[in-house]
Coordinates of C-alpha atoms in Angstrom, one line a residue:
M542 CA -4.0 -44.0 64.5
V543 CA -6.9 -42.5 63.1
A544 CA -6.2 -38.8 61.5
L545 CA -9.5 -36.6 60.8
T546 CA -9.5 -33.8 58.6
W547 CA -12.2 -31.4 58.0
G548 CA -13.2 -29.7 54.8
L549 CA -15.5 -28.0 52.8
S550 CA -16.8 -29.3 49.5
G551 CA -19.9 -28.8 46.9
V552 CA -18.9 -32.1 45.0
S553 CA -22.3 -32.7 42.8
G554 CA -24.2 -36.4 43.8
R555 CA -23.7 -35.6 47.6
P556 CA -26.4 -34.3 50.1
T557 CA -27.5 -30.9 48.7
P558 CA -27.5 -28.7 52.1
R559 CA -30.4 -26.1 52.7
K560 CA -29.9 -22.6 51.5
G561 CA -26.7 -20.8 53.1
V562 CA -25.8 -23.9 54.8
L563 CA -22.1 -25.5 53.3
P564 CA -22.3 -29.1 53.9
I565 CA -19.3 -30.5 56.0
I566 CA -17.3 -33.5 54.4
V567 CA -15.1 -35.2 56.7
S568 CA -12.3 -37.7 55.6
S569 CA -10.8 -40.7 57.7
I570 CA -9.5 -44.2 57.8
I571 CA -11.0 -46.6 59.5
K572 CA -10.8 -50.1 60.3
K573 CA -11.6 -53.5 59.8
R574 CA -10.9 -57.1 61.0
R575 CA -11.5 -60.0 58.9
G576 CA -9.3 -63.2 59.5
G577 CA -7.3 -62.0 62.1
R578 CA -6.0 -59.2 60.1
T579 CA -6.6 -55.5 59.4
Y580 CA -7.4 -53.8 56.7
L581 CA -7.4 -50.5 56.2
Y582 CA -10.1 -47.9 54.3
A583 CA -10.0 -44.0 53.4
A584 CA -14.2 -43.4 54.4
T585 CA -15.6 -40.2 53.4
S586 CA -18.8 -38.9 55.6
A587 CA -21.0 -36.4 55.2
R588 CA -24.8 -35.3 56.8
V589 CA -27.8 -37.1 55.2
G590 CA -30.9 -35.8 55.9
G591 CA -29.3 -34.9 59.6
R592 CA -27.2 -37.6 60.5
P593 CA -23.6 -38.8 59.8
R594 CA -23.4 -41.2 57.2
I595 CA -20.0 -43.0 55.2
V596 CA -20.9 -42.2 51.2
E597 CA -17.6 -43.0 50.0
Q598 CA -14.9 -45.5 51.4
V599 CA -11.8 -46.2 49.3
Y600 CA -9.5 -49.8 50.1
L601 CA -6.0 -49.1 51.0
G602 CA -4.7 -52.6 52.2
A603 CA -3.8 -54.3 55.1
E604 CA -2.7 -52.5 57.9
D605 CA 1.0 -53.2 58.5
E606 CA 1.5 -53.4 54.6
V607 CA 0.4 -49.6 54.6
I608 CA 2.2 -48.6 57.7
A609 CA 5.7 -50.1 56.0
R610 CA 5.6 -48.3 52.5
L611 CA 4.4 -45.0 55.1
T612 CA 7.3 -45.5 56.7
A613 CA 9.8 -46.6 53.6
G614 CA 13.3 -44.7 53.6
P615 CA 14.1 -43.2 50.3
S616 CA 16.5 -46.6 49.9
D617 CA 13.2 -49.3 50.2
D618 CA 12.1 -50.2 47.1
R619 CA 9.8 -52.4 48.5
S620 CA 7.1 -50.2 47.5
V621 CA 8.2 -50.3 43.7
P622 CA 6.4 -53.9 41.9
E623 CA 8.4 -55.5 39.8
T624 CA 7.3 -56.0 35.8
E625 CA 7.0 -59.1 33.7
H626 CA 6.1 -58.5 30.0
R627 CA 4.5 -61.4 28.2
R628 CA 2.9 -61.7 24.3
F629 CA -1.0 -61.5 24.3
G630 CA -2.4 -60.1 21.0
D631 CA -0.9 -62.6 18.4
V632 CA -1.4 -65.5 20.5
A633 CA -4.8 -64.8 21.8
A634 CA -6.0 -63.8 18.1
V635 CA -4.5 -67.3 17.0
W636 CA -5.7 -69.2 19.9
G637 CA -9.4 -67.4 19.2
M638 CA -9.4 -68.4 15.4
L639 CA -8.2 -72.5 16.8
A640 CA -11.5 -71.7 19.1
R641 CA -13.7 -70.6 16.0
L642 CA -12.7 -73.4 13.7
D643 CA -13.2 -75.8 16.7
A644 CA -10.0 -77.4 15.3
I645 CA -8.6 -79.5 18.4
T646 CA -12.2 -80.7 18.6
V647 CA -12.4 -81.5 14.7
I648 CA -8.9 -83.7 15.3
D649 CA -9.4 -85.4 18.4
S650 CA -12.8 -86.5 16.8
V651 CA -10.6 -88.4 14.1
V652 CA -8.0 -89.6 16.5
G653 CA -9.7 -90.0 19.5
D654 CA -9.9 -87.8 22.5
A655 CA -7.9 -89.5 25.1
A656 CA -5.2 -88.0 27.2
R657 CA -1.4 -88.2 25.9
S658 CA 1.2 -88.7 28.5
G659 CA 1.4 -85.3 29.1
G660 CA -2.3 -84.7 30.0
L661 CA -3.7 -83.5 26.5
S662 CA -5.2 -84.7 23.8
V663 CA -3.3 -84.7 20.4
G664 CA -5.3 -82.2 18.9
T665 CA -4.6 -79.9 21.6
Y666 CA -0.9 -80.4 20.5
L667 CA -1.4 -80.2 17.1
G668 CA -3.0 -77.3 17.6
L669 CA -0.3 -75.8 20.1
A670 CA 2.0 -76.4 17.6
A671 CA 0.2 -75.0 14.4
L672 CA -0.7 -71.9 16.9
N673 CA 3.1 -71.7 17.4
R674 CA 4.2 -71.8 13.8
V675 CA 2.3 -68.3 13.1
C676 CA 3.3 -66.4 15.8
E677 CA 7.1 -67.6 16.2
P678 CA 8.0 -70.7 15.1
R679 CA 10.2 -72.7 17.2
S680 CA 11.4 -76.4 17.3
K681 CA 9.8 -78.7 19.8
R682 CA 12.6 -78.6 22.0
A683 CA 12.5 -74.5 22.8
F684 CA 8.4 -74.7 22.6
A685 CA 7.7 -75.0 26.2
Q686 CA 10.3 -72.3 26.9
W687 CA 8.4 -70.3 24.0
W688 CA 5.6 -70.7 26.2
T689 CA 6.5 -68.9 29.5
G690 CA 6.8 -65.8 27.5
T691 CA 3.0 -65.9 26.5
A692 CA -0.1 -65.3 28.4
L693 CA -1.2 -68.8 27.1
G694 CA -0.6 -70.6 30.3
R695 CA -3.3 -68.0 31.7
I696 CA -5.6 -68.6 29.2
T697 CA -5.9 -71.7 28.0
R698 CA -4.8 -73.1 32.2
I699 CA -1.7 -75.4 30.5
P700 CA 1.1 -75.6 32.9
A701 CA 5.0 -75.2 30.8
G702 CA 5.5 -78.7 32.1
A703 CA 2.9 -80.6 29.5
L704 CA 4.5 -79.2 26.8
D705 CA 8.1 -81.5 26.7
H706 CA 9.1 -81.8 23.2
R707 CA 8.4 -85.6 23.6
R708 CA 4.9 -85.0 24.4
F709 CA 4.6 -83.9 20.8
W710 CA 6.6 -86.4 19.1
D711 CA 3.8 -88.6 20.8
A712 CA 1.2 -87.1 19.7
M713 CA 2.3 -87.1 16.1
D714 CA 3.3 -90.9 16.0
A715 CA -0.4 -91.0 17.7
V716 CA -1.9 -90.0 14.2
T717 CA -2.2 -92.1 10.9
V718 CA -1.7 -90.3 7.1
E719 CA -5.0 -91.4 6.2
Q720 CA -6.4 -89.3 9.6
L721 CA -5.1 -86.4 8.7
D722 CA -6.7 -86.4 5.4
Q723 CA -9.5 -87.3 6.8
I724 CA -8.8 -84.0 9.3
E725 CA -7.8 -81.9 6.8
A726 CA -11.4 -82.6 5.0
A727 CA -12.9 -81.9 7.9
L728 CA -11.3 -78.5 8.9
T729 CA -11.9 -77.5 5.1
R730 CA -15.9 -78.4 6.0
R731 CA -15.8 -76.1 9.1
M732 CA -13.7 -73.4 7.2
I733 CA -16.5 -73.0 4.5
E734 CA -19.1 -73.4 7.2
V735 CA -17.8 -70.9 9.9
F736 CA -16.0 -68.3 7.3
G737 CA -18.7 -68.5 4.2
L738 CA -15.4 -69.1 1.9
D739 CA -16.1 -69.2 -2.4
T740 CA -15.2 -72.6 -3.2
Q741 CA -16.3 -71.8 -6.9
A742 CA -12.8 -70.7 -8.2
L743 CA -9.8 -72.7 -6.8
I744 CA -6.1 -72.0 -7.0
L745 CA -3.2 -74.8 -7.5
D746 CA 0.2 -74.6 -7.0
M747 CA 3.2 -76.3 -6.2
T748 CA 6.7 -75.7 -4.4
N749 CA 9.4 -77.6 -2.5
F750 CA 11.2 -76.7 1.0
A751 CA 15.0 -77.8 1.9
T752 CA 15.3 -80.0 4.7
F753 CA 18.3 -80.9 6.6
I754 CA 18.2 -84.3 6.8
D755 CA 21.4 -86.6 6.7
S756 CA 21.9 -87.8 3.5
G757 CA 22.0 -91.2 5.1
N758 CA 19.2 -91.4 7.0
A759 CA 16.6 -93.9 5.1
R760 CA 13.7 -93.4 7.6
A761 CA 12.5 -90.4 5.6
P762 CA 11.9 -91.6 1.7
I763 CA 9.7 -88.4 1.1
A764 CA 13.3 -86.0 1.2
Q765 CA 15.0 -86.5 -2.0
R766 CA 17.4 -84.4 -4.1
G767 CA 15.6 -82.3 -6.8
K768 CA 15.2 -79.4 -8.9
A769 CA 14.8 -76.4 -5.5
K770 CA 13.0 -73.9 -5.7
Q771 CA 15.1 -72.2 -3.2
K772 CA 18.3 -72.7 -4.8
R773 CA 19.2 -75.6 -1.9
Y774 CA 20.6 -78.1 -4.2
D775 CA 22.9 -79.4 -1.5
L776 CA 19.6 -80.5 0.2
R777 CA 17.1 -82.7 0.1
L778 CA 13.6 -81.7 -0.5
V779 CA 9.9 -82.1 0.2
G780 CA 7.7 -81.1 -2.2
L781 CA 4.3 -79.7 -1.1
G782 CA 1.1 -78.8 -3.1
L783 CA -1.6 -76.6 -2.4
V784 CA -5.3 -76.0 -3.7
A785 CA -6.7 -72.9 -2.3
T786 CA -8.9 -70.7 -2.3
R787 CA -9.2 -67.3 -4.4
D788 CA -11.0 -65.4 -2.2
G789 CA -8.2 -64.9 0.6
G790 CA -5.6 -67.8 -0.6
I791 CA -7.1 -70.1 2.2
P792 CA -5.6 -73.4 1.7
L793 CA -8.3 -76.4 1.5
L794 CA -6.2 -79.1 0.4
S795 CA -2.6 -80.2 0.6
R796 CA -0.1 -83.1 -0.6
A797 CA 3.5 -83.8 0.5
Y798 CA 5.4 -85.6 -1.8
P799 CA 8.8 -86.8 -2.6
G800 CA 11.0 -83.7 -3.5
N801 CA 12.8 -85.5 -6.7
Q802 CA 9.1 -85.4 -8.1
V803 CA 8.3 -82.7 -10.7
D804 CA 5.0 -81.2 -10.4
V805 CA 3.3 -82.2 -13.5
T806 CA 3.3 -85.7 -12.0
Q807 CA 1.6 -84.6 -8.5
F808 CA -1.1 -82.4 -11.0
Q809 CA -3.5 -85.7 -11.4
P810 CA -3.8 -86.9 -7.7
M811 CA -4.6 -83.7 -6.4
I812 CA -7.1 -82.5 -8.7
E813 CA -8.7 -86.1 -7.7
E814 CA -8.4 -85.8 -4.8
L815 CA -9.6 -82.3 -4.8
H816 CA -13.1 -83.8 -7.2
R817 CA -13.4 -86.1 -4.7
R818 CA -13.6 -83.3 -1.7
Y819 CA -15.4 -81.2 -4.2
T820 CA -18.5 -83.4 -4.4
T821 CA -18.7 -84.5 -0.9
A822 CA -17.4 -81.6 1.8
L823 CA -18.1 -79.1 -0.7
G824 CA -20.7 -79.8 -1.6
G825 CA -20.3 -79.5 -5.5
S826 CA -21.6 -81.2 -9.0
G827 CA -18.6 -81.8 -10.5
G828 CA -20.7 -81.0 -13.3
S829 CA -21.0 -77.8 -16.0
G830 CA -21.4 -75.3 -12.9
G831 CA -18.6 -77.1 -10.6
V832 CA -15.6 -75.7 -10.0
T833 CA -12.8 -73.6 -11.8
V834 CA -8.8 -74.5 -11.1
T835 CA -5.9 -72.2 -11.9
F836 CA -2.6 -73.3 -12.3
D837 CA 0.4 -71.9 -14.3
A838 CA 1.8 -73.5 -17.2
G839 CA 4.1 -76.1 -15.1
Q840 CA 1.0 -78.0 -14.6
N841 CA 0.3 -78.1 -18.4
S842 CA 0.4 -81.4 -20.5
Q843 CA -2.2 -83.3 -22.5
P844 CA -3.1 -85.7 -20.0
N845 CA -3.7 -83.7 -17.3
F846 CA -5.9 -81.5 -19.4
T847 CA -7.9 -84.7 -20.4
R848 CA -8.1 -85.7 -16.9
L849 CA -10.0 -82.1 -15.9
A850 CA -12.8 -82.7 -18.6
E851 CA -13.0 -86.0 -17.3
L852 CA -13.7 -85.1 -14.1
G853 CA -16.0 -82.3 -14.9
L854 CA -13.4 -79.6 -13.3
H855 CA -13.2 -75.9 -15.2
F856 CA -9.9 -74.4 -15.8
V857 CA -8.2 -71.2 -16.2
G858 CA -4.1 -71.7 -17.2
S859 CA -1.9 -70.1 -19.4
V860 CA 0.8 -71.5 -22.1
P861 CA 4.8 -70.3 -22.6
P862 CA 5.0 -67.4 -25.2
S863 CA 7.2 -69.2 -27.3
D864 CA 4.8 -72.1 -28.0
H865 CA 2.4 -69.6 -30.3
S866 CA 4.9 -67.4 -31.5
G867 CA 1.9 -66.4 -34.4
L868 CA 0.0 -64.6 -31.7
L869 CA 2.8 -63.2 -30.4
A870 CA 3.4 -61.4 -34.0
R871 CA 0.0 -60.0 -33.7
P872 CA 0.1 -56.1 -34.3
A873 CA -0.4 -54.1 -31.1
T874 CA -3.4 -52.4 -32.8
D875 CA -5.7 -56.2 -32.9
R876 CA -5.3 -55.6 -28.8
H877 CA -7.9 -53.5 -27.0
I878 CA -8.5 -51.8 -23.3
V879 CA -9.9 -54.4 -21.3
P880 CA -12.0 -51.4 -19.2
A881 CA -11.5 -53.4 -16.2
Y882 CA -7.9 -52.3 -16.2
A883 CA -8.2 -49.6 -17.5
E884 CA -6.0 -48.1 -15.0
E885 CA -2.8 -49.8 -15.7
N886 CA -3.8 -49.7 -19.6
L887 CA -4.1 -53.3 -20.1
T888 CA -4.5 -54.6 -23.6
A889 CA -6.0 -58.2 -24.8
L890 CA -7.0 -59.9 -27.8
E891 CA -9.0 -63.3 -27.5
T892 CA -8.8 -66.1 -30.3
T893 CA -8.7 -69.6 -30.1
A894 CA -5.3 -72.0 -30.9
L895 CA -4.5 -75.3 -30.6
V896 CA -3.1 -76.3 -27.1
L897 CA -1.6 -79.9 -26.2
G898 CA -4.0 -81.3 -29.3
Q899 CA -7.0 -79.6 -28.9
R900 CA -8.4 -76.1 -29.6
R901 CA -9.0 -73.9 -26.8
R902 CA -9.9 -70.3 -26.6
V903 CA -6.8 -68.4 -25.4
I904 CA -6.2 -64.7 -24.3
L905 CA -3.2 -62.8 -25.0
T906 CA -2.7 -60.0 -22.4
H907 CA -0.3 -56.8 -22.7
S908 CA 0.7 -55.2 -19.5
P909 CA 2.9 -52.4 -19.7
G910 CA 4.0 -52.8 -15.6
L911 CA 5.1 -56.6 -16.6
H912 CA 7.0 -55.4 -19.8
T913 CA 9.0 -52.7 -17.6
A914 CA 9.5 -55.5 -15.3
Q915 CA 10.9 -57.8 -17.3
Q916 CA 12.7 -54.9 -19.1
A917 CA 14.6 -53.9 -15.7
G918 CA 15.5 -58.0 -15.2
F919 CA 16.6 -58.5 -18.6
A920 CA 18.9 -55.3 -18.3
Q921 CA 20.4 -56.9 -15.2
T922 CA 20.8 -60.8 -16.7
L923 CA 22.6 -58.7 -20.0
R924 CA 25.1 -56.6 -17.6
K925 CA 26.1 -60.1 -16.0
A926 CA 26.7 -61.9 -19.2
T927 CA 28.6 -59.0 -20.7
A928 CA 30.7 -58.8 -17.7
A929 CA 31.2 -62.6 -17.9
L930 CA 32.2 -61.9 -22.1
T931 CA 34.3 -58.7 -21.4
E932 CA 36.0 -61.0 -18.8
L933 CA 36.8 -64.0 -21.0
A934 CA 37.6 -61.7 -23.9
A935 CA 40.3 -60.1 -21.6
R936 CA 41.8 -63.5 -20.8
L937 CA 41.7 -64.8 -24.5
A938 CA 43.8 -61.5 -25.3
R939 CA 46.4 -62.2 -22.8
G940 CA 47.0 -65.5 -24.1
R941 CA 45.8 -67.4 -20.8
T942 CA 44.0 -70.3 -21.9
R943 CA 45.0 -73.6 -23.4
R944 CA 41.5 -74.7 -24.3
P945 CA 40.5 -75.6 -28.1
P946 CA 38.3 -73.6 -29.9
A947 CA 35.5 -75.6 -29.2
K948 CA 36.0 -75.7 -25.5
V949 CA 35.7 -71.8 -25.4
Q950 CA 32.8 -72.0 -27.7
A951 CA 30.9 -74.1 -25.2
E952 CA 31.9 -71.4 -22.3
I953 CA 30.3 -68.8 -24.5
D954 CA 27.0 -70.4 -25.2
T955 CA 26.7 -71.4 -21.5
I956 CA 27.2 -67.7 -20.8
C957 CA 24.7 -66.8 -23.7
A958 CA 22.1 -69.5 -22.2
P959 CA 20.0 -67.7 -19.8
R960 CA 17.0 -66.3 -21.0
W961 CA 16.7 -64.1 -24.2
V962 CA 20.3 -63.3 -23.8
A963 CA 21.5 -65.3 -27.5
R964 CA 19.0 -62.9 -29.3
A965 CA 20.1 -59.9 -27.9
I966 CA 24.1 -60.5 -28.2
T967 CA 26.1 -61.2 -31.1
T968 CA 29.5 -62.7 -30.0
D969 CA 32.5 -63.9 -32.4
L970 CA 35.2 -66.1 -31.9
T971 CA 38.2 -65.8 -34.2
G972 CA 42.0 -68.1 -34.6
D973 CA 42.4 -71.6 -34.8
T974 CA 44.8 -72.8 -31.8
P975 CA 44.7 -71.5 -28.2
A976 CA 47.5 -68.6 -28.5
T977 CA 45.3 -67.0 -31.3
L978 CA 41.7 -67.2 -29.9
R979 CA 40.0 -63.6 -29.8
L980 CA 36.2 -63.1 -28.7
T981 CA 34.4 -60.0 -29.9
W982 CA 30.8 -59.4 -28.9
R983 CA 28.6 -56.8 -28.9
I984 CA 24.7 -56.2 -28.3
D985 CA 22.1 -56.4 -30.8
P986 CA 19.7 -52.7 -30.2
T987 CA 17.6 -54.1 -33.0
A988 CA 17.6 -57.4 -32.0
Q989 CA 17.0 -56.4 -28.4
A990 CA 13.9 -53.8 -29.5
A991 CA 12.6 -56.5 -31.4
L992 CA 12.7 -59.1 -28.8
E993 CA 11.2 -56.5 -26.0
E994 CA 7.8 -55.9 -28.7
E995 CA 7.3 -59.4 -29.3
I996 CA 7.8 -61.1 -25.9
F997 CA 7.4 -58.5 -22.9
G998 CA 4.7 -57.7 -20.7
K999 CA 2.7 -60.4 -22.7
R1000 CA 0.8 -64.1 -21.2
I1001 CA -1.2 -66.2 -23.4
L1002 CA -4.2 -67.6 -20.9
V1003 CA -6.3 -70.5 -21.9
T1004 CA -9.6 -71.6 -20.9
D1005 CA -12.5 -73.8 -21.5
H1006 CA -14.8 -71.0 -20.1
D1007 CA -16.5 -69.8 -23.9
D1008 CA -19.0 -68.0 -22.3
W1009 CA -16.5 -66.0 -19.3
P1010 CA -16.1 -62.1 -20.3
L1011 CA -12.6 -61.4 -21.1
D1012 CA -11.7 -59.8 -17.3
Q1013 CA -12.9 -62.4 -15.5
V1014 CA -11.0 -64.9 -16.8
I1015 CA -7.6 -62.3 -16.6
D1016 CA -9.2 -61.4 -12.5
T1017 CA -9.1 -65.5 -11.7
Y1018 CA -6.0 -65.9 -13.3
R1019 CA -3.9 -63.5 -11.3
S1020 CA -6.0 -64.8 -8.0
Q1021 CA -2.3 -67.3 -8.1
E1022 CA -0.7 -64.3 -6.6
H1023 CA -2.8 -64.8 -3.3
L1024 CA -1.3 -68.6 -3.3
E1025 CA 2.2 -67.2 -4.7
A1026 CA 2.1 -64.9 -2.0
G1027 CA 1.4 -68.0 0.8
F1028 CA 4.0 -70.0 -0.8
R1029 CA 6.4 -66.8 0.2
Q1030 CA 5.3 -66.3 3.4
A1031 CA 6.0 -70.1 4.3
K1032 CA 9.5 -70.0 3.4
D1033 CA 9.8 -66.9 5.7
P1034 CA 11.5 -67.9 8.8
H1035 CA 9.9 -65.6 11.6
V1036 CA 6.1 -66.0 11.0
V1037 CA 4.3 -68.8 9.7
S1038 CA 7.0 -70.7 8.9
F1039 CA 7.4 -74.1 7.4
A1040 CA 10.9 -74.3 7.2
P1041 CA 13.5 -75.4 8.3
I1042 CA 11.7 -78.8 8.7
R1043 CA 13.3 -80.1 12.1
H1044 CA 11.9 -83.5 11.6
F1045 CA 14.1 -86.7 10.2
T1046 CA 11.2 -89.2 9.6
D1047 CA 8.6 -89.1 6.6
H1048 CA 5.6 -89.7 9.1
K1049 CA 6.9 -86.7 11.8
I1050 CA 7.5 -84.6 8.4
R1051 CA 4.1 -85.0 7.0
V1052 CA 2.1 -84.5 10.3
H1053 CA 4.4 -81.0 10.9
L1054 CA 3.5 -80.1 7.2
F1055 CA -0.1 -80.4 7.9
T1056 CA 0.2 -78.1 11.1
C1057 CA 1.7 -75.3 9.2
V1058 CA -0.9 -75.6 6.5
L1059 CA -3.1 -75.8 9.3
A1060 CA -1.1 -72.5 10.7
L1061 CA -1.2 -70.7 6.9
A1062 CA -5.1 -71.6 6.8
I1063 CA -5.3 -69.6 10.0
A1064 CA -3.4 -66.8 8.9
H1065 CA -4.6 -66.2 5.7
L1066 CA -8.2 -65.8 7.3
M1067 CA -7.4 -63.6 10.4
R1068 CA -6.0 -61.4 7.2
R1069 CA -9.2 -61.3 5.7
D1070 CA -10.9 -60.5 8.3
A1071 CA -8.7 -57.5 8.8
T1072 CA -9.3 -57.0 5.4
R1073 CA -12.7 -56.7 5.5
A1074 CA -13.1 -54.9 8.5
G1075 CA -11.3 -52.2 6.5
L1076 CA -7.7 -52.6 8.0
P1077 CA -5.6 -54.3 4.4
M1078 CA -2.6 -55.4 5.6
S1079 CA -0.2 -58.4 4.8
V1080 CA 0.0 -61.3 7.2
P1081 CA 3.4 -60.0 8.8
A1082 CA 2.1 -56.9 9.1
L1083 CA -1.0 -58.4 11.1
L1084 CA 1.1 -60.0 12.8
A1085 CA 3.3 -57.5 13.6
E1086 CA 0.2 -55.1 15.3
L1087 CA -0.8 -57.6 17.1
D1088 CA 2.3 -58.5 18.5
G1089 CA 2.2 -55.0 19.7
I1090 CA -0.5 -55.9 22.4
G1091 CA 1.5 -57.2 25.3
E1092 CA 0.4 -58.4 28.7
T1093 CA 2.7 -56.2 31.3
V1094 CA 2.3 -58.2 35.0
L1095 CA 3.2 -56.1 37.9
L1096 CA 4.7 -58.3 40.9
Y1097 CA 4.0 -56.7 44.3
Q1098 CA 5.8 -57.7 47.1
G1099 CA 4.3 -57.8 50.5
E1100 CA 5.8 -59.0 53.8
R1101 CA 5.1 -62.1 54.1
G1102 CA 4.3 -64.8 51.1
R1103 CA 4.0 -65.1 47.3
P1104 CA 3.9 -61.6 45.9
R1105 CA 0.5 -60.5 44.4
A1106 CA 0.2 -60.2 40.6
R1107 CA -1.6 -57.7 38.8
H1108 CA -2.6 -58.2 34.7
T1109 CA -2.7 -55.6 32.5
I1110 CA -3.0 -54.6 28.7
T1111 CA -0.4 -52.4 27.1
R1112 CA -1.6 -49.2 25.5
M1113 CA -2.8 -49.8 22.3
T1114 CA -2.6 -48.1 19.0
P1115 CA -5.7 -46.9 17.1
T1116 CA -5.2 -49.7 14.9
Q1117 CA -4.5 -52.4 17.7
Q1118 CA -7.8 -50.9 19.0
R1119 CA -9.5 -52.0 16.2
L1120 CA -7.5 -55.7 16.0
Y1121 CA -8.2 -56.0 19.9
Q1122 CA -12.5 -55.9 18.9
L1123 CA -12.0 -57.4 15.3
F1124 CA -10.6 -60.3 17.3
D1125 CA -12.4 -60.0 20.3
L1126 CA -9.4 -60.6 22.6
A1127 CA -11.4 -58.9 25.4
R1128 CA -12.5 -62.3 26.3
Y1129 CA -8.7 -63.5 27.0
A1130 CA -7.3 -60.4 28.4
P1131 CA -6.9 -60.5 32.1
H1132 CA -9.5 -59.6 35.1
R1133 CA -9.2 -57.9 38.2

């Protein structure tokens, strides 16, 4: 049946009637036959030049489906589409960053681009592993299930069946440790070229990660027990050193090492590799105009400083304040406000001092903000110590100990061992036998005030840059916070996570750490781009905003055949719209 509706209209853009004559608009439904099926269109006709013409038509659907929708009763929900929601914004942005770095091609150029058993190259598997570490870290066994909940299948045309965990393991086994170094150096060159990274000032720092490798596992000698920075002394550790840019904390060089080796022993191998890459990959001379390395006091040793000089690398570091009591004793009037840090009332003085056998330029700084933070931290330490001393004194007063005086004094010394506590608390143990032992203690306000005046808020920096202004040295040293933030991010189990390390052989652990370092570099490059676009935010905040850009799939079930799917992007906030444009997500968005 064809229904005709007559009406009057004066819509702009349609034929203009003669003066005093209204146009006649006719709306109708017309049929078209294609491929043995009938399709309906809503057509609008009008007189053009005195003759009837179709001026607009809208597709309504197949005739049988339109009739079914119009005749369905209230309980018939065939016209209501089902929906699926998939991750889009974060995974698409990271996939775009991999494309900008050409990371998959770089990896395959070193390893070879032959397809593995899953039909994908080694570079593809390692790139996808890095992508997952950025967005929502999963084990290789859980990867395929995670993949199906994202839009990556549509974007990359990679089926979930090719992402079995054994395919990832095969790809990891195909890369040698020597090839990992070549890949990292090539990616470093690519990052510098594409993003214009500043390599004149770099940051060096080290940390370690806990593993859950069984103590009897002899296939992972890199995992050893040592000084755990996450306080998991019951677990085997893997150490990781990174060199990153001062501009954004982008990792350029990594080195994995056994967890029972102290950081200072890894300093020379890292700066030697840095020098090799700097003079070749980074295009530096290594001489007086070479790179400046920033590191903390944990890397200090005379051989390390000597090796820096031999390689022609400059440095900005620090020394423990306790090593220079004379400098700490200088009166506050000797310090002056640093103009660049006047808002935080930072004061400093500079002189020379003997550091590890050589006279060097040193700078003493005092920050009121650091002073206040150290006061709060020390107050908490004092509360814990005084609570323990109170409990011990009460136990002794009740005669509840059989230990001799020497053992009790050892316990008191342990309680007062934390940093600076012994300087602020005075203890007095009396009695000769366990039954007569008594303890009294008090906080010495004068000693505590002297301690705070001498140490709190102060840092001593050391550098071989004798010509740099004060603010440049301070700013360079403070850039360590970028890499420290990267390490904290690496221990976040939700995004850009290095742990838990779910691999149990030395080789796979090293490849896993490579993909994690690549993930950290991608995340910080994204944060750097967002900051430069006027959207400063942390990596978790950035990824949360991108994760809020989802893809919804509407599934329309017809009378026969597979459902028809329509993909659309969810409504975005103003911040998400800016990120959508910044990372050019439109090229990965679904199109009709």
